[in-house]
Coordinates of C-alpha atoms in Angstrom, one line a residue:
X1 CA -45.8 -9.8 15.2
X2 CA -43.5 -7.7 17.2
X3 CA -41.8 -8.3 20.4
X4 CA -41.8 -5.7 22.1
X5 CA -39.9 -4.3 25.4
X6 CA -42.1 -5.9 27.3
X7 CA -41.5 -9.6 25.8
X8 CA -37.8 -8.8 25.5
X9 CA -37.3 -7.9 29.4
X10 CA -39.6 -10.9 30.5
X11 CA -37.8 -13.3 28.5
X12 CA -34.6 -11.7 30.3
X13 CA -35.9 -11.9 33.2
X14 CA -36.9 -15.3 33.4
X15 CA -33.5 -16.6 31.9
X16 CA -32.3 -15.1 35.3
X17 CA -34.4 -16.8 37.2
X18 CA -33.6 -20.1 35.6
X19 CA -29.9 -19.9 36.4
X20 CA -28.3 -22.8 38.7
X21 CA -27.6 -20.3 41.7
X22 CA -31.1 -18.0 41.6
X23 CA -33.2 -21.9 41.3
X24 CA -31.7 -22.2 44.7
X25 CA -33.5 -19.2 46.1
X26 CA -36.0 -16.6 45.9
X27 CA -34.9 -13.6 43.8
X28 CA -35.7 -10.0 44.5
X29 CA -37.3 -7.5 41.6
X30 CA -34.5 -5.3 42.3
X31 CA -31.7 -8.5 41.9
X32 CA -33.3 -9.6 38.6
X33 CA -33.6 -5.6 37.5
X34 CA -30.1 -5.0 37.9
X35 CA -28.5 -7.9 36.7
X36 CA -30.6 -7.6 33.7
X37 CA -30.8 -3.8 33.3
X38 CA -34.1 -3.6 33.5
X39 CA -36.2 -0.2 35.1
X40 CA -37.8 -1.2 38.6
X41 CA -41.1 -0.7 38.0
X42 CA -41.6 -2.0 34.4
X43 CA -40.0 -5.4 35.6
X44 CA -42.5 -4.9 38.6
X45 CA -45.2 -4.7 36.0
X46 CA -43.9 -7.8 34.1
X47 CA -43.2 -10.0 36.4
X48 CA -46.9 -9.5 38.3
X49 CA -48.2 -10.6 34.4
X50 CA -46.0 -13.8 34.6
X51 CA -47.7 -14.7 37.9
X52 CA -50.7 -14.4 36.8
X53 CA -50.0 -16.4 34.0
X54 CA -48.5 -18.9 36.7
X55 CA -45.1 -19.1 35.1
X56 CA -43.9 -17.3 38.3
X57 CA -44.3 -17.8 42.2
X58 CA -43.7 -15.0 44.8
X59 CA -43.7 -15.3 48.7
X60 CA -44.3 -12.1 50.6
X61 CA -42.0 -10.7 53.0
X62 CA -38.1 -9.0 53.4
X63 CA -37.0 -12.7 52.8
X64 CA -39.5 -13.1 49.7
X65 CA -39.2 -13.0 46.1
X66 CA -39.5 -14.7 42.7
X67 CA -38.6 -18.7 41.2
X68 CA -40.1 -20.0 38.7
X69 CA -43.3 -21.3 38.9
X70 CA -42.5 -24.9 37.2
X71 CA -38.9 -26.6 36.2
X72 CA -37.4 -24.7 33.4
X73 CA -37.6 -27.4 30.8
X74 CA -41.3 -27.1 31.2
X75 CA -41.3 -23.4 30.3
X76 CA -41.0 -22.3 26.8
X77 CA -39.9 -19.0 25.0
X78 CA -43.8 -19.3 23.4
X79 CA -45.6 -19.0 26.5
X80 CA -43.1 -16.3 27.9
X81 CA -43.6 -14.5 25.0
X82 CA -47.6 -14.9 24.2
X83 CA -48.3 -14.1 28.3
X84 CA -46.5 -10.6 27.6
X85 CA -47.1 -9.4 24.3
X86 CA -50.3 -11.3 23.8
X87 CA -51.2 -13.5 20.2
X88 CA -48.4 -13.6 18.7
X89 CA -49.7 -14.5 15.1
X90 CA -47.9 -12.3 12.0
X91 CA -52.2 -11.8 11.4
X92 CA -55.1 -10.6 12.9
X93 CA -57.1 -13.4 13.0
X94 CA -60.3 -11.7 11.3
X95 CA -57.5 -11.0 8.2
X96 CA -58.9 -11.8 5.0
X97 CA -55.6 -12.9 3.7
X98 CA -56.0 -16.2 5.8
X99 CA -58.2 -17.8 3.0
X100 CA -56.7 -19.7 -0.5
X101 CA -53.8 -20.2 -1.4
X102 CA -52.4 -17.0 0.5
X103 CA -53.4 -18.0 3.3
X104 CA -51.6 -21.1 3.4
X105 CA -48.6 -19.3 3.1
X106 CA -49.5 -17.1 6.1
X107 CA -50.9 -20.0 8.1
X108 CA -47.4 -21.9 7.6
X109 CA -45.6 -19.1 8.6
X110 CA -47.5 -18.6 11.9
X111 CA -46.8 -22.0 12.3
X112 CA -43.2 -22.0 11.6
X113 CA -42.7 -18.8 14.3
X114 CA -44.7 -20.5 16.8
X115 CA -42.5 -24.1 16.3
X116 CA -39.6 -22.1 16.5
X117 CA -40.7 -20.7 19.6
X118 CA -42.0 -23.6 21.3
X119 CA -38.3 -24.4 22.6
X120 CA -37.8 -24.9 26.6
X121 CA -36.5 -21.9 28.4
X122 CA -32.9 -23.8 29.4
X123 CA -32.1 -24.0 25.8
X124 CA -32.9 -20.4 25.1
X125 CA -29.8 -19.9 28.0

């Protein structure tokens, strides 16, 4: 498993969009870009992945933009991160390393990531 640009900016941009002030109102790509220093367009991309993946809303117009789709305690780092980058096991699943007694080990560790992950966006703040 690698995070990769993709997961890192989303998770950055979502911590943005958690803050006290921007839960108030709807952010702008280009707000959440530059606060972040993220380029325009790949934040574009990523944020049109997290609403499909409903953990964003937009509304369309010069007064729309972004809030989170649900409170931020509802949210974890884990679905951020698997809606962006996809399974985020340290194996593929057809491995042959998870049978026996290796793949316990491997098992426990893809279960140790993901529990480490599983924490709400506000504490990830």
């Amino acid at each position: 498993m690698k995070i990769t640009s993709k997961g890192r900016y989303g998770l950055k941009a979502m911590m943005t969009l958690c803050e006290p002030e921007a839960r108030a109102r709807l952010l702008k790509t280009r707000e959440i870009a530059e606060k972040q220093s993220i380029p325009v367009k790949y934040l574009e991309q990523i944020i049109n992945t997290l609403k499909k993946r409903r953990l964003v809303t937009s509304v369309r117009g010069s007064e729309g933009g972004y809030r989170l789709a649900r409170e931020p305690e509802t949210i974890t780092v884990y679905e951020i991160l698997s809606a962006l980058e996809g399974d985020l096991s340290v194996l593929e699943k057809d491995a042959d390393l998870r049978e026996g007694r290796q793949g316990v080990f491997w098992n426990e560790l893809d279960s140790n990531i993901r529990h480490m992950l599983e924490i709400p966006l506000t504490e990830f703040v």
